[in-house]
Coordinates of C-alpha atoms in Angstrom, one line a residue:
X162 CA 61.4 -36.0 3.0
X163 CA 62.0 -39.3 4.4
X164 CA 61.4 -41.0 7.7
X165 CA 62.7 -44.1 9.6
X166 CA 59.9 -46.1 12.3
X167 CA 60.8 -48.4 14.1
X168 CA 58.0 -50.9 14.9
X169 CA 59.5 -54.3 16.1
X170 CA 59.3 -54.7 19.5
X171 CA 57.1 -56.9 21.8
X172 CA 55.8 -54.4 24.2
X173 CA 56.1 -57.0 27.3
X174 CA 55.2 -54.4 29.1
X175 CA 51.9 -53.6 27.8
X176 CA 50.9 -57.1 28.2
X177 CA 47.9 -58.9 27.9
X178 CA 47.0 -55.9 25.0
X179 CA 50.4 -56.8 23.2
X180 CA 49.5 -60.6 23.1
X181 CA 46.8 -59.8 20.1
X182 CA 47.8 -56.1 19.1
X183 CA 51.5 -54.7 18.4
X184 CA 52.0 -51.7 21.1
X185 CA 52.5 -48.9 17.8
X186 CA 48.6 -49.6 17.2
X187 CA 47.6 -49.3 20.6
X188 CA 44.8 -46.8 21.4
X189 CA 45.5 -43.8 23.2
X190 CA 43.7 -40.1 23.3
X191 CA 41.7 -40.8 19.9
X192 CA 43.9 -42.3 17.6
X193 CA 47.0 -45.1 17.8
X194 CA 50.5 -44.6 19.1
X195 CA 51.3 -45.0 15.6
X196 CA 48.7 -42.4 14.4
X197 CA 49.7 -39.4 16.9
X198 CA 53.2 -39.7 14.8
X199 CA 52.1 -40.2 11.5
X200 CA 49.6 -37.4 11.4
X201 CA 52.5 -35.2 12.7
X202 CA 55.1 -36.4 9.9
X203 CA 52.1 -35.7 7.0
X204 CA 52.3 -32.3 8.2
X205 CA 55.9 -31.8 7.8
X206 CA 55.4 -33.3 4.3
X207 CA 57.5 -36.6 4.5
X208 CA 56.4 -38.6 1.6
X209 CA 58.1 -41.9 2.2
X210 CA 58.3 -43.9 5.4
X211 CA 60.1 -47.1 6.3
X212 CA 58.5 -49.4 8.9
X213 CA 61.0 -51.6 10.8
X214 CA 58.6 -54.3 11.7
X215 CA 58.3 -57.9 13.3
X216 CA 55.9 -58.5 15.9
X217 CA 52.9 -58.5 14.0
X218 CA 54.1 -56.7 11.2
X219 CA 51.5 -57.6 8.8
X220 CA 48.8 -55.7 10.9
X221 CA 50.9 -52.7 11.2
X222 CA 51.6 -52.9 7.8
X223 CA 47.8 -53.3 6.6
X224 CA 46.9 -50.7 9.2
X225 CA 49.2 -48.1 7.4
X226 CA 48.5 -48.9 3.6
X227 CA 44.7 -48.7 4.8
X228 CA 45.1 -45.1 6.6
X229 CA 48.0 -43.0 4.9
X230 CA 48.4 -42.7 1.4
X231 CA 52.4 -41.6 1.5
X232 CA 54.8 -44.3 -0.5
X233 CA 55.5 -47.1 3.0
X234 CA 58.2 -49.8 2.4
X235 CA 58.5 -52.4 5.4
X236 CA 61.6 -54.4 6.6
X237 CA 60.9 -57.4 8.7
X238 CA 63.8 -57.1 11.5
X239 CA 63.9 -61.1 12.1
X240 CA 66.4 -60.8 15.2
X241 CA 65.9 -58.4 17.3
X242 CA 69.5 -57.5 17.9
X243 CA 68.8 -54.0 19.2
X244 CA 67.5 -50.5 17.6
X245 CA 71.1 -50.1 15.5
X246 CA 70.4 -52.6 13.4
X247 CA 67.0 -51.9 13.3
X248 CA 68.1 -49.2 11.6
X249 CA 70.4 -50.4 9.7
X250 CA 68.3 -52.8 7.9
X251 CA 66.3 -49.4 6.0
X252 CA 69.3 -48.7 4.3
X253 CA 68.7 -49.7 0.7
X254 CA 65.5 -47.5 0.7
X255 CA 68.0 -44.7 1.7
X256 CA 70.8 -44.5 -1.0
X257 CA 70.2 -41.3 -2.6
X258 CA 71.7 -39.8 0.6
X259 CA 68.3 -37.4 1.2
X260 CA 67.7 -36.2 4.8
X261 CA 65.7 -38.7 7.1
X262 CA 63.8 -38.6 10.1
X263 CA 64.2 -41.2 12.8
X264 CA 61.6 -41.7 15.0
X265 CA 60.7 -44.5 17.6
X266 CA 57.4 -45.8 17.5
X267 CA 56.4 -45.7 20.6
X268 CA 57.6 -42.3 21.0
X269 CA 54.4 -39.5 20.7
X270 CA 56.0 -35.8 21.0
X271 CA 55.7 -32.2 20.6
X272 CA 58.5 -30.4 19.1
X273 CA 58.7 -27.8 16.2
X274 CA 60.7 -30.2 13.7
X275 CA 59.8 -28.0 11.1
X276 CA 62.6 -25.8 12.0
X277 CA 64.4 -28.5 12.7
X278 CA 64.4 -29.8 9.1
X279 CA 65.7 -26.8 7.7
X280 CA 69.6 -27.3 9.3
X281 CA 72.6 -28.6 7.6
X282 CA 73.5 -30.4 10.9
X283 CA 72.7 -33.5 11.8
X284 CA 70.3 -33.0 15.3
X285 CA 68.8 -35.0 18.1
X286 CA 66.2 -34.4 20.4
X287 CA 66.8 -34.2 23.9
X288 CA 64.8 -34.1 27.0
X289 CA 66.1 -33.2 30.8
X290 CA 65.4 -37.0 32.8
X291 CA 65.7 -37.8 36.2
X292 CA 67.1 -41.1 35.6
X293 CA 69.6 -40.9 32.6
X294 CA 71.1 -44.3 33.2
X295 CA 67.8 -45.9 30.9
X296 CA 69.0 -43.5 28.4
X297 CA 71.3 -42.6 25.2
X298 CA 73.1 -39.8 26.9
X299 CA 74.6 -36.2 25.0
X300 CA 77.2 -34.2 26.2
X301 CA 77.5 -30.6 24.8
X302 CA 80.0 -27.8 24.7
X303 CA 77.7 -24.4 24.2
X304 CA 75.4 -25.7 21.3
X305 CA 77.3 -28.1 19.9
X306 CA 77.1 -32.0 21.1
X307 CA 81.0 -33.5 21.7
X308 CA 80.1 -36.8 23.0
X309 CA 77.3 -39.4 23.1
X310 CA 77.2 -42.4 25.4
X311 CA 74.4 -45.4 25.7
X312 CA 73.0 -45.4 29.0
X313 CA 75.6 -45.0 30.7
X314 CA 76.3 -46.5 34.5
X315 CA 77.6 -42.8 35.6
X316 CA 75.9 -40.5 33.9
X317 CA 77.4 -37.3 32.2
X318 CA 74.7 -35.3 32.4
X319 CA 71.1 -35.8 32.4
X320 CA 70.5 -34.8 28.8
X321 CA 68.4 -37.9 27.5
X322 CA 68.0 -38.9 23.6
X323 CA 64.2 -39.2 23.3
X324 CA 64.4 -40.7 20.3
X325 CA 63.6 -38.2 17.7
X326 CA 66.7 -37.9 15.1
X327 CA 67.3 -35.5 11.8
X328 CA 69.8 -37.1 10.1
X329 CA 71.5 -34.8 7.7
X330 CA 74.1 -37.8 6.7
X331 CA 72.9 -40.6 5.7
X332 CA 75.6 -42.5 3.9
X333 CA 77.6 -41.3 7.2
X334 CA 75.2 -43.1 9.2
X335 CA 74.5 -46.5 7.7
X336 CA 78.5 -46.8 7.2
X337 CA 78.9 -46.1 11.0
X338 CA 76.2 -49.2 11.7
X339 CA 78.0 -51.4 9.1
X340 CA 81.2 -50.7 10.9
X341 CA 79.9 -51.4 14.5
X342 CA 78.3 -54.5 13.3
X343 CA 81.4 -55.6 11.6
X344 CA 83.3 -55.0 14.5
X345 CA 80.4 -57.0 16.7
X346 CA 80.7 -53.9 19.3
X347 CA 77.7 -53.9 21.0
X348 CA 76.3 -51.8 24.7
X349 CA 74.1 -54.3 27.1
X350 CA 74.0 -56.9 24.2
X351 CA 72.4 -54.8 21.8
X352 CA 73.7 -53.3 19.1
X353 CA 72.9 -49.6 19.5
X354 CA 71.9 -46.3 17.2
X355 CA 73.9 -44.0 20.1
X356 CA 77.1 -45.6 19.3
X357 CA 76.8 -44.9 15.6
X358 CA 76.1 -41.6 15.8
X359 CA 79.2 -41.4 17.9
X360 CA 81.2 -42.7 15.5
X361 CA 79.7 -40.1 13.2
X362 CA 80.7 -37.7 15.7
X363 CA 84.5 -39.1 16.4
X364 CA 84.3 -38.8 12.1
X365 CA 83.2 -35.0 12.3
X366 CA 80.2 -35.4 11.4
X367 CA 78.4 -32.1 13.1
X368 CA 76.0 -32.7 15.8
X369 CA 73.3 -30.1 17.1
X370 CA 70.4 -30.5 19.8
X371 CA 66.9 -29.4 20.2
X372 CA 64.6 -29.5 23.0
X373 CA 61.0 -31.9 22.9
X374 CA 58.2 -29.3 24.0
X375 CA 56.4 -32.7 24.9
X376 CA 57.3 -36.2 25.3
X377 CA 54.5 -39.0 26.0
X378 CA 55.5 -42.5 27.1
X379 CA 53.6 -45.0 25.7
X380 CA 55.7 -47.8 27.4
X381 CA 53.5 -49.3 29.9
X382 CA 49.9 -49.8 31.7
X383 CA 50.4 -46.3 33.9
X384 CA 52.1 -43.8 31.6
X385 CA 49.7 -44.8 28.8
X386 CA 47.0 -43.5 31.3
X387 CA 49.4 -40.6 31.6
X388 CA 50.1 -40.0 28.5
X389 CA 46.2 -39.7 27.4
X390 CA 45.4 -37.2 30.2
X391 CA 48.3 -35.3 28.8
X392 CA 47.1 -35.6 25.0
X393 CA 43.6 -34.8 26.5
X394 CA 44.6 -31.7 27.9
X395 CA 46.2 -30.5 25.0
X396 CA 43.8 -31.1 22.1
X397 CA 40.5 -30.8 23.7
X398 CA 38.7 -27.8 23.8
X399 CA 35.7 -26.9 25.4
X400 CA 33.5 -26.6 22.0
X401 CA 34.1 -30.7 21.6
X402 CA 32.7 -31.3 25.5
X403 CA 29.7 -28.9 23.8
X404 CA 29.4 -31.4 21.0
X405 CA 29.4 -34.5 23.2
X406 CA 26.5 -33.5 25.1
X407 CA 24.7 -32.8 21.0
X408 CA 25.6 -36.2 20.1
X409 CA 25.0 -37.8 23.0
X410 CA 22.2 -36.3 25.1
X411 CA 21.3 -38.7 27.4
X412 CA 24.7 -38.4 28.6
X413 CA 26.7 -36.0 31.1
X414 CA 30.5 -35.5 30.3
X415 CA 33.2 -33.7 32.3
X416 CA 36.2 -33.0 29.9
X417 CA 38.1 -33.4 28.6
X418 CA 37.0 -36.0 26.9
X419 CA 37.1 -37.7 23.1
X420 CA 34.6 -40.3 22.0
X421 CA 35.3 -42.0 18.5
X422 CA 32.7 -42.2 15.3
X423 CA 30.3 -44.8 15.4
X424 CA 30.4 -45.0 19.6
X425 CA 27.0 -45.4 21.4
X426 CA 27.0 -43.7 24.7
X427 CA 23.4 -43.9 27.3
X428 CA 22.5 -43.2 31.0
X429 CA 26.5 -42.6 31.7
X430 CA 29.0 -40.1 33.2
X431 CA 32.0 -39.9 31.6
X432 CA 35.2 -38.1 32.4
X433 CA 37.6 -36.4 33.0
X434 CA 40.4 -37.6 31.0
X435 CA 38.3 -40.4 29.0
X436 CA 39.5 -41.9 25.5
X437 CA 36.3 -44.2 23.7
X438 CA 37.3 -45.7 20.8
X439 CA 35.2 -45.8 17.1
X440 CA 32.1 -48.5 17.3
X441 CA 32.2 -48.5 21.5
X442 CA 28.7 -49.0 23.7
X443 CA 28.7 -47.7 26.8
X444 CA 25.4 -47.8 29.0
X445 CA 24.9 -47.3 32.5
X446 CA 27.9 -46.2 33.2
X447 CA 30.4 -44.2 35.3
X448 CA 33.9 -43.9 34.0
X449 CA 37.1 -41.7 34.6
X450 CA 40.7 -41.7 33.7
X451 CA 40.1 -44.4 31.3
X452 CA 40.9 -45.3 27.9
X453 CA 38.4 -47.6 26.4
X454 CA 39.4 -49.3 23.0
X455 CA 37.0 -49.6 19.9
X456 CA 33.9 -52.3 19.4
X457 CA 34.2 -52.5 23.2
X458 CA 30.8 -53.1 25.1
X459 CA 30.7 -51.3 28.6
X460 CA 27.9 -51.6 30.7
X461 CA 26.8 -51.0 34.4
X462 CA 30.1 -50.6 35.5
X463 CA 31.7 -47.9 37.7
X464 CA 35.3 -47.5 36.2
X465 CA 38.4 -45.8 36.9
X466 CA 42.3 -46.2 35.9
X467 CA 41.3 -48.4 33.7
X468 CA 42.3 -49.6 29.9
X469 CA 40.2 -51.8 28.5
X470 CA 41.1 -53.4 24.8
X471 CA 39.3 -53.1 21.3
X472 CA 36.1 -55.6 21.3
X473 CA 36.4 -56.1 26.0
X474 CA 33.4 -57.0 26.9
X475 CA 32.7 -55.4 30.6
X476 CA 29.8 -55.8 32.9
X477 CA 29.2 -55.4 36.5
X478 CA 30.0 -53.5 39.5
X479 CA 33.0 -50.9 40.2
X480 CA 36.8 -51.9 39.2
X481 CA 40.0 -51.2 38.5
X482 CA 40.3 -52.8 35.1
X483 CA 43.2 -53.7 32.9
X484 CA 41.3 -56.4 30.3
X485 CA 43.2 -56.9 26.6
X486 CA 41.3 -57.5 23.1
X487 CA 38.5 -59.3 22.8
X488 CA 37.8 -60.1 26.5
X489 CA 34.7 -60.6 28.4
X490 CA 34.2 -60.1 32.1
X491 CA 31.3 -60.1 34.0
X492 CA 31.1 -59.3 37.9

């Protein structure tokens, strides 16, 4: 099996973290971005992934090599002329017309795609959205999708792409993005996977669905807090709180919580909904609802909603902080 990521963009909105980190390795909940979707396509078996990178891409693409052992080839993407030709740019890893997997890298989910991998159709997963204008948009008759439409001013329906595709054909697919780009058609400047697909569709190309159990935006400073209360919640049970307090005894922690290998942790509260990173002191401290990157140094600080990146350097009195790598503060 064969997979598609996506990995080129800046992550503006993740700034000042994104100004020495690419958002994909990010920390969130014990592991990267990058890692939550990695360790999930291992356990489907895919065996061969295709990075789409540019911003930084030789650090995402030591960071793979270094932590997953499947076969990784990586496409630098040197305009960034939207996530269609991202994709487009994979194709001669892609010629012998196997089934791929497309999936955003900034997009952490919950779905059961081994079922998924076993259909003949081509299938996209979809997620109900409040605001489907900031979306690729599917229209369905019973099970069966009949239209798809780029974030659309009016709305069909409120049946968001979440960026998690099956492609069943892949020669269909990369001769639909040749076409569009051909053809320079393009939706709010960009040229876009959504109207490729559709021309799949309009070619008869069969289209199913299938719902995300869980979704987690990554995309900016509050949702990643969001996102590692909701990871939290799902993967911590009370037997690792039990553990914390072994390792750590001169410590009290309210889960959940996850703390990294290697961290160093004294004369502190911490939790709920905490994430410290692999090599991380913390002393004299209080800290909630905070994800705290690795070889960070907190100390005699009260935090809360805070993110603070790998190597930040905190000391001093309560804060709201939002510090990126290798940052020192003192108050």
């Amino acid at each position: 099996m064969k997979a598609i990521i996506p990995v080129a963009g800046l992550g503006t909105r993740l700034r000042p973290h994104t100004y020495s980190s690419p958002k994909p390795l990010l920390e969130v909940a014990g592991n990267t971005i990058l890692g939550h979707i990695l360790d999930e396509l291992v356990i489907l078996g895919v065996d061969e992934v295709t990075f789409i990178v540019n911003y930084f891409g030789e650090d995402i693409e030591k960071w793979v090599k270094k932590n997953y052992s499947f076969r990784s080839n990586f496409v630098e993407q040197k305009e960034l002329r939207g996530l269609g030709h991202a994709i487009s740019l994979a194709e001669p890893y892609h010629r012998d017309n196997e089934k791929i997997l497309i999936i955003l890298g900034d997009t952490i989910f919950s779905a059961d795609l081994a079922k998924v991998l076993e259909w003949k159709e081509n299938a996209l997963g979809v997620k109900a959205v409040e605001d489907p204008r900031r979306f690729g948009i599917v229209e369905l008759s019973n099970d069966t999708v009949t239209r798809l439409v780029e974030k659309p001013e009016i709305p069909p329906t409120n049946l968001a792409i979440v960026g998690i595709y099956h492609i069943s054909q892949p020669f269909m697919l990369f001769d639909s993005l040749q076409e569009i780009i051909r053809e320079g058609k393009t939706t709010r400047g960009e040229i876009q996977l959504t109207d490729a697909l559709q021309r799949m569709l309009e070619k008869g190309a069969p289209f199913r669905t299938f719902e995300i159990d869980g979704w987690f935006d990554c995309g900016k400073f509050e949702t990643m807090l969001e996102t590692n209360r909701a990871l939290l919640d799902k993967n911590v049970t009370a037997d690792c709180i039990k553990s914390l307090h072994k390792r750590f005894p001169g410590a009290v922690f309210n889960g959940p919580v996850i703390v990294g290998e290697g961290a160093s942790i004294s004369s502190s509260v911490i939790g709920p909904y905490v994430s410290i990173g692999s090599g991380t002191m913390v002393k004299d401290c209080i800290i909630r609802n905070s994800i705290i990157s690795s070889s960070a140094s907190i100390s005699r600080a009260v935090l809360e909603d805070s993110l603070v990146g790998k190597e930040g350097r905190y000391q001093g009195s309560p804060l709201n902080l939002n510090i990126g790598d290798l940052c020192e503060v003192r108050s």
